[in-house]
XYZ file of C-alpha atoms in Angstrom:
517
model
C -0.051 0.008 -0.007
C 1.192 3.400 -0.871
C 1.885 5.633 2.127
C 0.623 9.214 2.130
C 2.031 11.939 4.187
C -0.286 14.806 5.353
C 1.508 18.038 5.960
C -0.170 20.763 8.132
C 1.038 24.237 7.299
C 0.197 27.136 9.690
C -0.143 30.610 8.265
C 0.012 33.556 10.675
C -1.459 36.770 9.459
C -0.884 39.970 11.397
C -4.018 42.141 11.335
C -4.030 45.298 13.434
C -7.847 45.449 13.412
C -8.763 41.897 14.481
C -6.932 38.800 15.633
C -6.659 35.735 13.368
C -7.983 32.270 14.412
C -6.840 29.191 12.567
C -8.194 25.669 12.839
C -7.294 22.528 10.881
C -9.385 19.796 9.529
C -8.659 16.632 7.704
C -8.760 17.114 3.894
C -6.912 18.794 1.123
C -6.969 22.361 2.592
C -4.158 23.031 4.948
C -5.871 26.027 6.671
C -7.972 29.145 6.391
C -7.335 32.701 7.361
C -10.348 34.509 8.873
C -10.434 38.262 9.688
C -12.799 41.131 10.316
C -12.570 44.724 9.327
C -13.705 46.004 12.693
C -12.335 44.870 16.080
C -14.411 43.538 18.857
C -16.502 44.909 20.536
C -18.718 47.081 18.355
C -21.953 48.910 19.160
C -25.248 47.512 17.978
C -25.952 48.896 14.575
C -22.431 48.445 13.156
C -21.904 46.635 9.792
C -19.024 44.233 10.275
C -17.294 42.633 7.274
C -15.683 39.127 7.666
C -13.237 37.733 5.063
C -11.920 34.161 4.674
C -9.117 32.864 2.481
C -8.445 29.176 2.050
C -4.828 27.872 2.158
C -3.528 24.842 0.161
C -5.645 22.451 -1.714
C -6.714 22.924 -5.379
C -6.976 26.727 -5.117
C -10.731 26.890 -5.712
C -12.663 27.130 -2.439
C -16.202 27.281 -0.997
C -17.042 29.015 2.302
C -19.943 28.708 4.707
C -20.298 31.435 7.397
C -21.821 30.776 10.767
C -22.654 32.655 14.006
C -22.989 31.217 17.505
C -25.311 32.863 19.994
C -25.577 31.207 23.379
C -25.041 27.463 22.702
C -26.375 27.377 19.147
C -24.513 27.697 15.835
C -26.531 29.013 12.920
C -25.636 29.149 9.238
C -25.842 32.754 8.064
C -24.465 32.284 4.496
C -24.438 28.882 2.778
C -21.509 27.321 0.924
C -20.545 29.354 -2.086
C -17.440 30.841 -3.644
C -18.118 34.112 -1.920
C -15.357 34.593 0.667
C -16.945 37.544 2.480
C -19.975 38.059 4.698
C -21.337 41.286 6.211
C -23.018 41.140 9.593
C -25.638 43.922 9.919
C -26.142 44.142 13.706
C -29.041 46.562 13.702
C -31.419 43.962 15.230
C -28.885 42.034 17.236
C -28.909 41.939 20.977
C -25.917 43.005 23.124
C -23.723 40.054 24.140
C -20.846 37.803 23.214
C -21.001 35.916 19.920
C -18.701 33.570 17.968
C -18.479 34.061 14.243
C -16.992 31.208 12.173
C -16.307 29.888 8.702
C -16.111 26.418 7.123
C -13.924 26.130 4.084
C -13.375 23.255 1.528
C -12.256 22.703 -2.014
C -14.813 23.547 -4.667
C -16.989 20.447 -5.391
C -15.991 18.619 -2.176
C -18.802 16.826 -0.343
C -16.929 17.037 2.989
C -18.720 19.023 5.701
C -15.575 21.114 5.926
C -11.867 20.774 5.321
C -10.754 23.734 7.374
C -12.428 25.962 9.933
C -11.770 29.311 11.537
C -13.716 31.347 14.174
C -13.392 34.351 16.451
C -15.216 35.740 19.446
C -17.047 38.993 18.863
C -18.860 41.274 21.339
C -21.770 43.655 20.728
C -22.532 46.451 23.231
C -25.386 48.953 23.561
C -24.736 52.264 21.811
C -24.328 55.513 23.611
C -27.587 57.300 24.261
C -26.046 60.680 24.816
C -23.279 62.737 26.410
C -23.308 65.295 29.232
C -21.192 68.252 28.422
C -20.442 71.104 30.860
C -18.028 73.909 31.566
C -16.753 75.155 34.950
C -17.259 78.779 33.855
C -20.378 80.161 32.357
C -20.449 82.263 29.156
C -19.419 85.008 28.656
C -15.787 85.149 29.907
C -13.078 87.626 29.204
C -9.881 87.039 27.249
C -7.309 85.263 29.392
C -9.757 82.998 31.234
C -8.972 79.321 31.485
C -12.166 77.371 30.890
C -12.467 73.668 31.621
C -14.900 71.476 29.701
C -15.994 67.990 30.869
C -17.784 65.280 28.909
C -19.411 62.126 30.320
C -20.826 59.475 28.036
C -24.346 58.255 28.791
C -25.634 54.716 28.051
C -23.861 51.727 26.724
C -21.270 49.662 28.523
C -17.588 49.829 28.922
C -15.213 52.825 28.411
C -15.727 55.922 26.240
C -13.510 58.026 23.960
C -13.811 61.800 23.516
C -12.748 64.262 20.811
C -13.029 68.010 21.658
C -13.761 70.533 18.922
C -14.223 74.338 18.622
C -16.007 76.381 16.040
C -14.911 79.931 15.116
C -16.850 81.503 12.361
C -17.983 78.751 9.980
C -15.089 76.339 10.758
C -14.830 73.480 13.192
C -11.377 72.484 14.390
C -10.234 69.480 16.445
C -8.579 70.820 19.653
C -8.009 67.419 21.308
C -8.007 64.096 19.452
C -10.016 61.006 20.492
C -8.740 59.536 23.708
C -10.070 58.370 27.066
C -9.456 61.865 28.558
C -12.913 63.401 29.232
C -11.667 66.966 29.936
C -10.199 69.772 27.943
C -8.958 73.183 29.036
C -9.376 76.162 26.765
C -6.693 78.906 27.491
C -8.234 81.949 25.945
C -5.138 84.213 26.317
C -4.623 84.291 22.554
C -8.332 84.107 21.608
C -10.058 86.923 19.648
C -13.394 88.344 21.011
C -16.412 86.796 19.607
C -18.906 83.976 19.730
C -17.560 80.443 19.625
C -19.083 76.923 19.801
C -17.307 74.218 21.787
C -18.304 70.637 21.167
C -17.387 67.022 21.944
C -17.712 63.824 19.914
C -18.127 60.696 21.980
C -18.037 57.016 21.133
C -17.317 53.597 22.692
C -13.700 52.769 23.289
C -12.370 50.947 20.259
C -15.193 52.075 18.029
C -14.310 53.251 14.471
C -17.537 55.316 14.162
C -16.916 59.030 13.631
C -19.025 59.578 16.688
C -21.991 58.014 18.518
C -23.094 61.052 20.567
C -22.500 64.769 20.231
C -22.603 67.634 22.759
C -21.883 71.363 22.174
C -22.375 74.788 23.719
C -22.194 78.419 22.749
C -19.486 80.441 24.358
C -18.790 84.180 24.168
C -15.277 85.698 24.803
C -15.302 89.405 25.604
C -12.470 91.896 25.814
C -13.912 93.310 29.039
C -15.455 91.887 32.216
C -19.107 91.119 32.126
C -20.055 94.270 34.051
C -20.893 97.428 31.984
C -20.973 100.712 33.790
C -23.276 103.702 33.039
C -21.961 107.012 34.263
C -23.570 110.342 33.222
C -20.423 112.324 34.132
C -17.897 110.666 31.886
C -17.306 111.714 28.351
C -18.079 109.361 25.510
C -17.772 105.577 25.731
C -15.058 104.927 28.229
C -13.125 101.724 27.326
C -11.093 101.479 30.604
C -13.451 102.730 33.225
C -12.400 102.932 36.866
C -15.507 102.736 39.080
C -13.684 104.062 42.084
C -12.247 107.247 40.542
C -15.062 107.409 37.968
C -12.450 108.148 35.313
C -11.261 106.494 32.109
C -8.182 105.039 33.826
C -6.787 101.584 33.894
C -9.969 99.767 34.904
C -11.100 96.548 33.258
C -14.675 97.631 32.467
C -16.399 99.463 29.694
C -18.667 102.465 30.555
C -21.340 104.423 28.725
C -22.919 107.718 29.267
C -26.446 106.615 28.506
C -28.447 103.511 29.358
C -29.589 103.127 25.773
C -25.994 102.584 24.548
C -25.290 100.066 27.229
C -28.366 98.010 26.288
C -27.055 97.742 22.744
C -24.045 95.810 24.004
C -25.264 93.676 26.878
C -25.418 89.962 26.457
C -27.190 87.223 28.448
C -25.900 86.772 32.038
C -24.087 90.147 32.106
C -24.481 93.040 34.524
C -25.097 96.764 34.018
C -24.067 98.936 36.999
C -25.510 102.391 37.032
C -23.451 105.012 38.863
C -25.330 107.738 40.816
C -27.040 110.258 38.537
C -30.137 111.329 36.702
C -30.859 109.491 33.432
C -33.407 110.834 30.981
C -34.507 108.166 28.541
C -35.073 109.287 24.904
C -36.966 106.040 24.147
C -38.274 103.090 26.066
C -35.777 100.293 26.819
C -36.726 96.917 25.360
C -35.106 94.116 27.364
C -35.477 90.757 25.610
C -32.236 89.215 26.896
C -32.212 86.993 29.935
C -30.417 86.481 33.239
C -29.039 89.986 33.491
C -28.548 92.187 36.561
C -29.280 95.905 36.250
C -28.417 97.691 39.442
C -27.602 101.001 41.031
C -24.081 101.112 42.296
C -24.652 102.436 45.800
C -27.547 100.312 47.011
C -29.769 103.335 47.508
C -32.512 103.762 44.923
C -32.592 107.545 45.350
C -29.043 107.801 43.974
C -30.092 106.532 40.568
C -33.091 108.123 38.824
C -34.399 106.719 35.491
C -36.783 109.409 34.059
C -39.219 108.213 31.341
C -41.115 111.529 30.887
C -39.892 111.652 27.228
C -39.958 107.951 26.454
C -43.440 107.191 27.765
C -42.594 104.092 29.770
C -39.144 103.149 31.111
C -38.632 99.465 30.403
C -40.531 96.675 28.621
C -39.203 93.275 29.654
C -39.813 90.110 27.653
C -36.591 88.305 28.739
C -36.580 86.025 31.734
C -34.675 85.746 35.051
C -33.510 89.347 35.018
C -32.814 91.279 38.227
C -33.565 95.033 38.808
C -32.033 96.483 41.929
C -31.455 99.877 43.647
C -33.173 102.092 41.003
C -35.792 104.733 41.035
C -38.241 104.662 38.066
C -40.070 107.982 37.693
C -42.279 110.202 35.499
C -43.838 107.706 33.081
C -46.127 109.778 30.918
C -49.917 109.564 30.481
C -51.400 106.062 30.147
C -47.960 104.419 30.364
C -46.535 102.088 33.045
C -43.061 102.679 34.136
C -42.106 99.006 33.914
C -43.960 96.264 31.965
C -43.375 92.511 32.040
C -45.003 90.924 29.018
C -45.541 87.390 27.592
C -42.408 85.264 28.176
C -40.867 87.682 30.689
C -40.896 85.064 33.388
C -39.136 84.761 36.790
C -37.834 88.319 36.891
C -36.956 90.050 40.196
C -37.533 93.664 41.350
C -35.563 94.356 44.577
C -35.122 97.541 46.577
C -36.538 99.803 43.847
C -38.619 103.017 44.098
C -41.496 103.782 41.780
C -42.187 107.499 42.138
C -44.856 109.848 40.522
C -45.522 107.689 37.449
C -48.715 107.695 35.474
C -48.861 103.973 36.299
C -46.203 102.029 38.104
C -46.009 98.450 36.982
C -47.885 96.007 34.806
C -47.408 92.253 34.259
C -49.243 90.339 31.684
C -49.234 86.633 30.941
C -46.066 85.777 32.877
C -44.917 83.505 35.671
C -42.898 83.823 38.853
C -42.403 87.649 39.106
C -40.908 88.472 42.538
C -41.197 92.039 43.860
C -39.499 92.633 47.219
C -38.269 95.491 49.453
C -39.685 98.057 47.089
C -41.799 101.267 47.361
C -44.641 102.538 45.194
C -45.306 106.177 45.959
C -48.318 107.876 44.321
C -49.359 108.217 40.750
C -49.639 111.391 38.816
C -53.217 110.641 37.711
C -55.995 110.058 40.199
C -57.612 107.006 38.580
C -54.589 104.714 38.044
C -53.438 101.455 39.652
C -50.121 101.135 41.404
C -49.695 97.588 40.156
C -51.852 95.814 37.510
C -51.416 92.044 37.205
C -53.405 90.097 34.489
C -53.312 86.437 33.479
C -50.245 85.759 35.611
C -48.942 82.956 37.836
C -50.996 80.045 36.466
C -47.860 77.805 36.839
C -45.616 79.717 39.251
C -47.335 82.265 41.540
C -46.231 85.889 41.635
C -44.982 87.288 44.932
C -44.882 90.700 46.559
C -43.157 90.966 49.911
C -41.787 93.583 52.315
C -42.937 96.459 50.102
C -44.860 99.657 50.729
C -47.660 101.356 48.861
C -48.296 105.023 49.796
C -49.817 108.046 48.060
C -47.702 111.135 47.534
C -49.522 114.026 45.754
C -52.458 111.865 44.613
C -54.289 108.742 45.590
C -54.217 105.376 43.865
C -57.520 104.326 42.544
C -56.684 100.786 43.527
C -53.225 100.058 44.823
C -53.335 96.492 43.474
C -55.499 95.241 40.602
C -55.688 91.517 40.047
C -57.229 89.716 37.144
C -56.885 85.933 36.496
C -53.708 85.979 38.632
C -52.173 83.783 41.374
C -50.425 86.129 43.947
C -48.773 85.698 47.324
C -48.795 89.014 49.250
C -46.542 88.815 52.366
C -45.385 91.407 54.905
C -46.518 94.519 53.079
C -47.908 97.918 54.032
C -50.593 99.358 51.740
C -52.401 102.521 52.578
C -54.143 105.576 51.111
C -55.965 104.176 48.114
C -58.789 106.203 46.778
C -61.041 103.165 46.408
C -59.975 99.671 47.343
C -56.584 98.636 48.610
C -56.700 95.375 46.631
C -59.234 94.898 43.837
C -59.931 91.330 42.659
C -61.632 91.412 39.262
C -62.723 87.822 38.630
C -63.130 84.285 39.883
C -59.888 83.103 38.298
C -57.769 84.963 40.809
C -56.067 83.292 43.768
C -54.880 85.676 46.510
C -53.005 84.734 49.666
C -52.357 87.659 52.113
C -50.267 87.284 55.241
C -48.777 89.583 57.921
C -49.865 92.694 55.900
C -51.656 95.965 56.482
C -54.165 97.026 53.872
C -55.931 100.415 54.421
C -58.112 102.431 52.023
C -59.489 105.965 52.042
C -62.817 104.682 50.768
C -64.213 107.760 49.075
C -66.553 105.804 46.788
C -69.224 103.219 47.169
C -66.773 100.444 46.149
C -64.223 100.864 48.851
C -62.487 98.964 51.589
C -59.210 97.088 52.126
C -60.391 94.452 49.683
C -62.947 94.244 46.945
C -63.654 90.768 45.815
C -65.734 90.901 42.676
C -67.462 87.649 41.772
C -66.965 84.108 42.922
C -63.320 84.261 43.850
C -61.737 80.860 43.614
C -59.453 81.373 46.598
C -58.775 84.385 48.793
C -57.032 83.831 52.147
C -56.126 86.555 54.580
C -54.010 85.670 57.652
C -52.477 87.687 60.524
C -53.374 90.973 58.761
C -55.102 94.205 59.560
C -57.306 96.339 57.297
C -59.429 99.457 57.782
C -61.440 102.010 55.647
C -61.104 105.732 56.315
C -63.604 108.640 55.566
C -66.736 106.773 54.726
C -67.951 105.089 57.927
C -71.007 103.789 56.106
C -68.675 101.811 53.853
C -66.016 100.970 56.309
C -66.269 97.185 55.975
C -62.702 96.230 55.408
C -63.570 93.308 53.125
C -66.190 94.054 50.482
C -67.456 90.862 48.762
C -69.880 90.886 45.826
C -71.602 87.569 44.966
C -69.088 85.305 46.610
C -69.720 81.686 45.392
C -70.246 79.489 48.494
C -69.582 76.240 46.569
C -66.659 76.919 44.260
C -65.170 79.901 46.110
C -63.120 80.009 49.264
C -62.639 83.014 51.590
C -60.481 82.138 54.502
C -59.918 84.700 57.317
C -57.628 83.942 60.167
C -56.248 86.236 62.892
C -57.736 89.163 61.016
C -58.807 92.536 62.398
C -60.379 95.647 60.991
C -58.265 97.813 63.260
C -55.328 95.752 64.420
C -53.622 92.408 64.600
C -54.946 89.591 66.618
C -52.801 87.126 68.437
């Protein structure tokens, strides 16, 4: 009998993307190389290409591709001359798989003559990335700003690439790595608006990115406080708030409030030096999260006169703060300050409203907070100190530690409420010509606590309170009220047609002449 010698030849293929697995089987093939174009693991949704090349034998081969999930092998591509198979993992579950190939000479009836397989993992994709900075926008040139990214979802480690956009161009500032932070040293940066972003992917992934985060960032030449000073000449680029001169200070200053409002950005501050500022036109504040404040802390040091502009300020931005300012001389039929539509969560603190046609109006807003402020008179006899309409349906408005007094004239009603939810705490209201607080409709909710509400009561509708209609909720606690002048109308709470079923009037520790214990 003729003796045959079977020689097994091992071929080692170096592949930087995926390891090679070789197996031998009896037959004419001496081996098979088996590689993938993407390394393990990959995120679900990846398209992974597997390639097999027979070694030895006749040179014409057939290949069958197989996948093992759990304990079960399944044929995913039957025997053919095609040496590649693409795995579309869109509908695959996360986990560990084995991908294999059987190879044989073309026309062979053997189950296989050589086999190769590899382990391959699939992981859940990222669902997002959290991207934050340690300093808020805007910042001045020279600031060192730290950005941090944290991948969300998936399993295992992440890689991050940081990018910055100036003008229309994105540039990579830190290549993909496991480092999740990047510091921007703005010493050499130009002033302007930038976008800073991060690409995030699973460690080892070849996808360009799997999640993206970015934010807008403004770099200014000056600090975020703009000064307004009526005594300086022109627009001062290096204002010194101590000497009030254009010295070596780090702030920009303007002679008019109108000019400053042209430059202010979100989150910045306008500091008004003592003086008298006559507005030529109403100020329209549509930006958000700004602070506009008098420099000294005393409202009488800063007067904003709107006798020529009609009203002083119309606010449609949110989360702004007005402090230490006197608003005066709004002209006929105009409110000194108006909050309209989306002007939510604004604050008025330690301000004086003096001799305006009307003081303040809020319409269709949420969360306005007025505190430690004074409303002194109106220049027309039949005006409201504050008029609130369609406000506080989600977040109530609040007035606290404030005073309402007449000066040369009486208020018609100090506080007019229509379809508004208001908390009224620790206030002193006196001298109204008619009612102290007038509630127009049954959509208003009013809670009064620890307050004094007086009225002069010179008409038939008078008293500390006038509740018109079936008020849905009016509660008065620990408070005092009294009418003057008209003893026949000196009931402190005047209620018309209160609805005993739907309405609620709660009175606790209340007195017409003084507090009760």
